[in-house]
Coordinates of C-alpha atoms in Angstrom, one line a residue:
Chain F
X1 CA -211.6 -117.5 76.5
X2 CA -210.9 -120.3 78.6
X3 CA -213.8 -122.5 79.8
X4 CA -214.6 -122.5 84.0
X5 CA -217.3 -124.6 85.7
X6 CA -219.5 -123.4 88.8
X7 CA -221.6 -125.8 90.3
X8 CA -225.1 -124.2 89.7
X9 CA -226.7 -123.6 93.2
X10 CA -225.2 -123.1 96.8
X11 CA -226.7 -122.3 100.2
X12 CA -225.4 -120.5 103.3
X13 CA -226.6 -119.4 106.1
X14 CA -227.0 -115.3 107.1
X15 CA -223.7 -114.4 107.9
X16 CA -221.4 -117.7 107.8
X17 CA -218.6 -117.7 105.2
X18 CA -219.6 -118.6 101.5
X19 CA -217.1 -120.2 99.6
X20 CA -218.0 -120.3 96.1
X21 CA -215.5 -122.5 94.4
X22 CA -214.4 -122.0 89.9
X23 CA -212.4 -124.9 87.9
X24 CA -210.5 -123.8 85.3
X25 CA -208.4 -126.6 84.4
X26 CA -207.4 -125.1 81.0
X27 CA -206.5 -121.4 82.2
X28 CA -203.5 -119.9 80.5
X29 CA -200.9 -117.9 82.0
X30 CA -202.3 -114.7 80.9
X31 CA -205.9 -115.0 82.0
X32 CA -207.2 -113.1 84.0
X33 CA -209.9 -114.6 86.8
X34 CA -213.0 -112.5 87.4
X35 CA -216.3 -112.5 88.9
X36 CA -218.7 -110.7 88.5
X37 CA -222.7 -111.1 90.3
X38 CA -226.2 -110.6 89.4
X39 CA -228.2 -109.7 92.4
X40 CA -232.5 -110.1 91.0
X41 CA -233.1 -107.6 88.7
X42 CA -230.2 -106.0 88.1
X43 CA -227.1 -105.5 85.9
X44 CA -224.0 -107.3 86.6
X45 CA -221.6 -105.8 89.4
X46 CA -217.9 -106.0 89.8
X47 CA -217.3 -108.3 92.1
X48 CA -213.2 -108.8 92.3
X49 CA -210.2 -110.4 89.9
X50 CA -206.9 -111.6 90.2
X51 CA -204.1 -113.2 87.8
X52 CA -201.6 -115.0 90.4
X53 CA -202.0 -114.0 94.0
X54 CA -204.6 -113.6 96.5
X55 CA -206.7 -110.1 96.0
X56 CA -208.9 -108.9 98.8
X57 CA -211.3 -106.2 98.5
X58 CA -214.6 -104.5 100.4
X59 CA -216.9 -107.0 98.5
X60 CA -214.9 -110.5 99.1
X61 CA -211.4 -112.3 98.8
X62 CA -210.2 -114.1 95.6
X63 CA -208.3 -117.5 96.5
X64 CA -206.3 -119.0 93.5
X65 CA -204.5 -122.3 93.7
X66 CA -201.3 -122.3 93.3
X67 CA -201.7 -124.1 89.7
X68 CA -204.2 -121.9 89.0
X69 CA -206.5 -124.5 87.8
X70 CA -209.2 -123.2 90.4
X71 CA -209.8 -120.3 92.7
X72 CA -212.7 -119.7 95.0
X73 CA -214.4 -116.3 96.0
X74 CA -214.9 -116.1 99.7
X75 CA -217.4 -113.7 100.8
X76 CA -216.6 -113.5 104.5
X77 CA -220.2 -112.9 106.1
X78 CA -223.0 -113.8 103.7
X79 CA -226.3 -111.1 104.2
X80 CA -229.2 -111.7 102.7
X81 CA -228.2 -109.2 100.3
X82 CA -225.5 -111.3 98.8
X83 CA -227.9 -113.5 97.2
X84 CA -227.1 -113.3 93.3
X85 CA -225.6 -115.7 90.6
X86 CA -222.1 -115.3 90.9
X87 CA -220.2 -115.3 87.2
X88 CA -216.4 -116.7 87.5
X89 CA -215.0 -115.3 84.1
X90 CA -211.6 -115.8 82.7
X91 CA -210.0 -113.1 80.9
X92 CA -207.4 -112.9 78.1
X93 CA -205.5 -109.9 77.2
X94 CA -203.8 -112.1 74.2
X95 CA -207.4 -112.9 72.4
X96 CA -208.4 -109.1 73.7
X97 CA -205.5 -107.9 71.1
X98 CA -206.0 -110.2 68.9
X99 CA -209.7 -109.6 68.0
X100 CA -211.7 -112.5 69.7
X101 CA -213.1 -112.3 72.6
X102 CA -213.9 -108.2 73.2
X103 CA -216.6 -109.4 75.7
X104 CA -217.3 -111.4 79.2
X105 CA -218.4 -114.6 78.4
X106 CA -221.0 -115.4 80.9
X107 CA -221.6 -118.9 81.8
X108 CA -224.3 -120.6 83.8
X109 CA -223.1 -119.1 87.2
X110 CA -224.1 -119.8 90.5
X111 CA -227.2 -119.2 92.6
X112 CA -226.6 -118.6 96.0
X113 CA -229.0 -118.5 97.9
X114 CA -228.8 -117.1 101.7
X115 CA -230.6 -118.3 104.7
X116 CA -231.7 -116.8 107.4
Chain J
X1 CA -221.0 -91.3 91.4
X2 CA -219.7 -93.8 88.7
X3 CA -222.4 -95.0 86.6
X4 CA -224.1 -96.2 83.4
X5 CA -227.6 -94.9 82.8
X6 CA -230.2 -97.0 80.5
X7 CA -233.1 -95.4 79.3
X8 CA -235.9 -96.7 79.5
X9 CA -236.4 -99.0 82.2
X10 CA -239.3 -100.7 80.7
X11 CA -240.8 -100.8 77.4
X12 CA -243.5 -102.4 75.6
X13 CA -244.0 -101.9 72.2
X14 CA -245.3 -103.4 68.4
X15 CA -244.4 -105.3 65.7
X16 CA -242.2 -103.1 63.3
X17 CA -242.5 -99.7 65.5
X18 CA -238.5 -98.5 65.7
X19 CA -237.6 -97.8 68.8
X20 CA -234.0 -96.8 70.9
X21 CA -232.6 -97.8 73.9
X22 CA -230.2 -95.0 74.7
X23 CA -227.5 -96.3 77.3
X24 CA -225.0 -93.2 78.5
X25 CA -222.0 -93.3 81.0
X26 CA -220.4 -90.8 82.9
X27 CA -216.5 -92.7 83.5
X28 CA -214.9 -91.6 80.3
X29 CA -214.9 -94.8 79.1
X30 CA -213.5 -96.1 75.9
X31 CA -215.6 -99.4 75.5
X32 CA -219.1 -100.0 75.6
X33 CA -221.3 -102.9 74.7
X34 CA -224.9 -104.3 74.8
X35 CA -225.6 -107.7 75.6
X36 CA -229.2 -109.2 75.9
X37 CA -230.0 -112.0 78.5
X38 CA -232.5 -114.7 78.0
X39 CA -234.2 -117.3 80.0
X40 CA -231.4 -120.5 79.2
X41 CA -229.3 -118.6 77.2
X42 CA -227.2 -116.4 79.5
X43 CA -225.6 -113.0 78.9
X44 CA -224.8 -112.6 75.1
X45 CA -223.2 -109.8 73.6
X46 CA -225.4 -107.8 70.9
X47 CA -222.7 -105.4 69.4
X48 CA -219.3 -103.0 70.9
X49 CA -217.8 -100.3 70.8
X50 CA -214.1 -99.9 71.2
X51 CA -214.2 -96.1 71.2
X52 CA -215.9 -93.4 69.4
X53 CA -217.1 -94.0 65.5
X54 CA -215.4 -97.2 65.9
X55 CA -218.6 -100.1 66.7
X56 CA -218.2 -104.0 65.9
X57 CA -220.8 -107.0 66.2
X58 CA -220.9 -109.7 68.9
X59 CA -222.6 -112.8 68.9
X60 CA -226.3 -111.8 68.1
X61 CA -226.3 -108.4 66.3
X62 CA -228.8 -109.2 63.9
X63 CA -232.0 -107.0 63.7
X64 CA -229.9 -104.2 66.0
X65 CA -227.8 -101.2 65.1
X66 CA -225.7 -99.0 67.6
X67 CA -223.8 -95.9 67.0
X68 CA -220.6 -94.2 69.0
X69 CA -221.0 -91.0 67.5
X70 CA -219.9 -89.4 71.3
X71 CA -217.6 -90.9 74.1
X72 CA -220.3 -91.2 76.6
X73 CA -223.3 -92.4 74.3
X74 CA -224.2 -95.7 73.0
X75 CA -227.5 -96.2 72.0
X76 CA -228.7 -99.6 71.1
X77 CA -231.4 -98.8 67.7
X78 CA -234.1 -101.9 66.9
X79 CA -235.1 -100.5 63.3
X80 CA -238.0 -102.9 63.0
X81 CA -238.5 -104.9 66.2
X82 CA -240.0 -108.5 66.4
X83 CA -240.9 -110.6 69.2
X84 CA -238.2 -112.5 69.3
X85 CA -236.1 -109.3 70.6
X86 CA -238.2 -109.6 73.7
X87 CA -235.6 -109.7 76.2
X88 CA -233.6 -107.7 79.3
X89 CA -230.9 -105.6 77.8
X90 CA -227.7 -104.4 79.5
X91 CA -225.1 -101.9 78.4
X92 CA -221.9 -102.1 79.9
X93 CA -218.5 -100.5 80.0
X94 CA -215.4 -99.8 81.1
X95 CA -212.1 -98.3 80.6
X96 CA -210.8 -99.6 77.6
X97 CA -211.1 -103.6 76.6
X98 CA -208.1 -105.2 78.6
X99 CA -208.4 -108.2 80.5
X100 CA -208.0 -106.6 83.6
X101 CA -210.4 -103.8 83.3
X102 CA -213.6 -104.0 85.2
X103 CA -216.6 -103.6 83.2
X104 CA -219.7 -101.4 85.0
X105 CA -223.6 -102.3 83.9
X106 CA -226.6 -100.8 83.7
X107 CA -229.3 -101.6 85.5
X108 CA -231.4 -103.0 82.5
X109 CA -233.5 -102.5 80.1
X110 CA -237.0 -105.3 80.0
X111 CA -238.7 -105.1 76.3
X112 CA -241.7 -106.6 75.3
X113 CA -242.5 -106.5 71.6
X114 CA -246.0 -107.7 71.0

């Protein structure tokens, strides 16, 4: 899978908009962007994905550029339960077929850490 | 409710003593996988399952075996832990292995082998 980079730590404030920004300069037309989060002491959870547009859902919003070289998960109001490493994963259903790559590669992530 | 049970929570254990991490999921899902986290390593995958009877190693598999011998069950087998395998595990999975499926975790297993 392509490679993305996070920066490793962020801070917000208890319910301001977090904008947690994802490069991924060498994304291919058929990944797929995800994130996932790790909230302390738990499994990963689902956060949202998208391939070309926009996607909105309960958790958050997915922005991708237009080049797709970079997107940014918005999480509209930050609560103090929102503070997790955040995972921006790329996708490939191309590698997926072709044996590689049957997993989420998990990078560094970032921290965010809420204030409140 | 949607979920994927680990069993147990917590376990501390010996040198050599096998032991299983049973990891069950009540979606219907086709794929399931373990992966072990670490303190500076990250998330990596242990071994996967596609669907049942069918089971394939990820990027640390050694000293672990798995079997997919129903849908729902994946158990994650240590035949003769050491204490390097101390480590959180997570057992995941989702619909089948496309790129756009969402993948659902567990809520982790913490092992201490002494």
């Amino acid at each position: 899978d392509a490679k993305t980079t996070q920066p490793n730590s962020m801070e917000s404030n208890e319910e301001e908009p977090v904008h947690l920004p994802c490069n991924h300069s060498t994304i291919s037309g058929t990944d797929y962007i995800h994130w996932y989060r790790q909230l302390p002491s738990q499994g990963p959870e689902y956060v949202i994905h998208g391939l070309t547009s926009n996607v909105n859902n309960r958790m958050a919003s997915l922005a991708i550029a237009e080049d797709r070289k970079s997107s940014t998960l918005i999480l509209h109001r930050a609560t103090l339960r929102d503070a997790a490493v955040y995972y921006c994963i790329l996708r490939d259903d191309y590698l997926i077929s072709s044996g590689s790559a049957r997993q989420l590669t998990f990078g560094s992530g970032t921290q965010l850490t809420v204030l409140p | 409710e949607a979920q994927v049970t680990q069993n147990p929570r917590y376990l501390i254990t010996v040198t050599g003593k096998k032991l299983t991490v049973t990891c069950s999921q009540n979606m219907n899902h086709e794929y399931m996988s373990w992966y072990r986290q670490d303190p500076g390593l990250g998330l990596r995958q242990i071994y996967y399952s596609m669907n049942v009877e069918v089971t394939d190693k990820g990027d640390v598999p050694e000293g672990y075996k798995v079997s997919r011998k129903e849908k729902r069950n994946f158990p994650l087998i240590l035949e003769s832990p050491s204490p390097n395998q101390t480590s959180l595990y997570f057992c995941a999975s989702s619909e089948t292995w496309g790129a756009k499926n969402i993948q659902y975790f567990g809520a982790g297993t913490r092992l201490s082998v002494l």
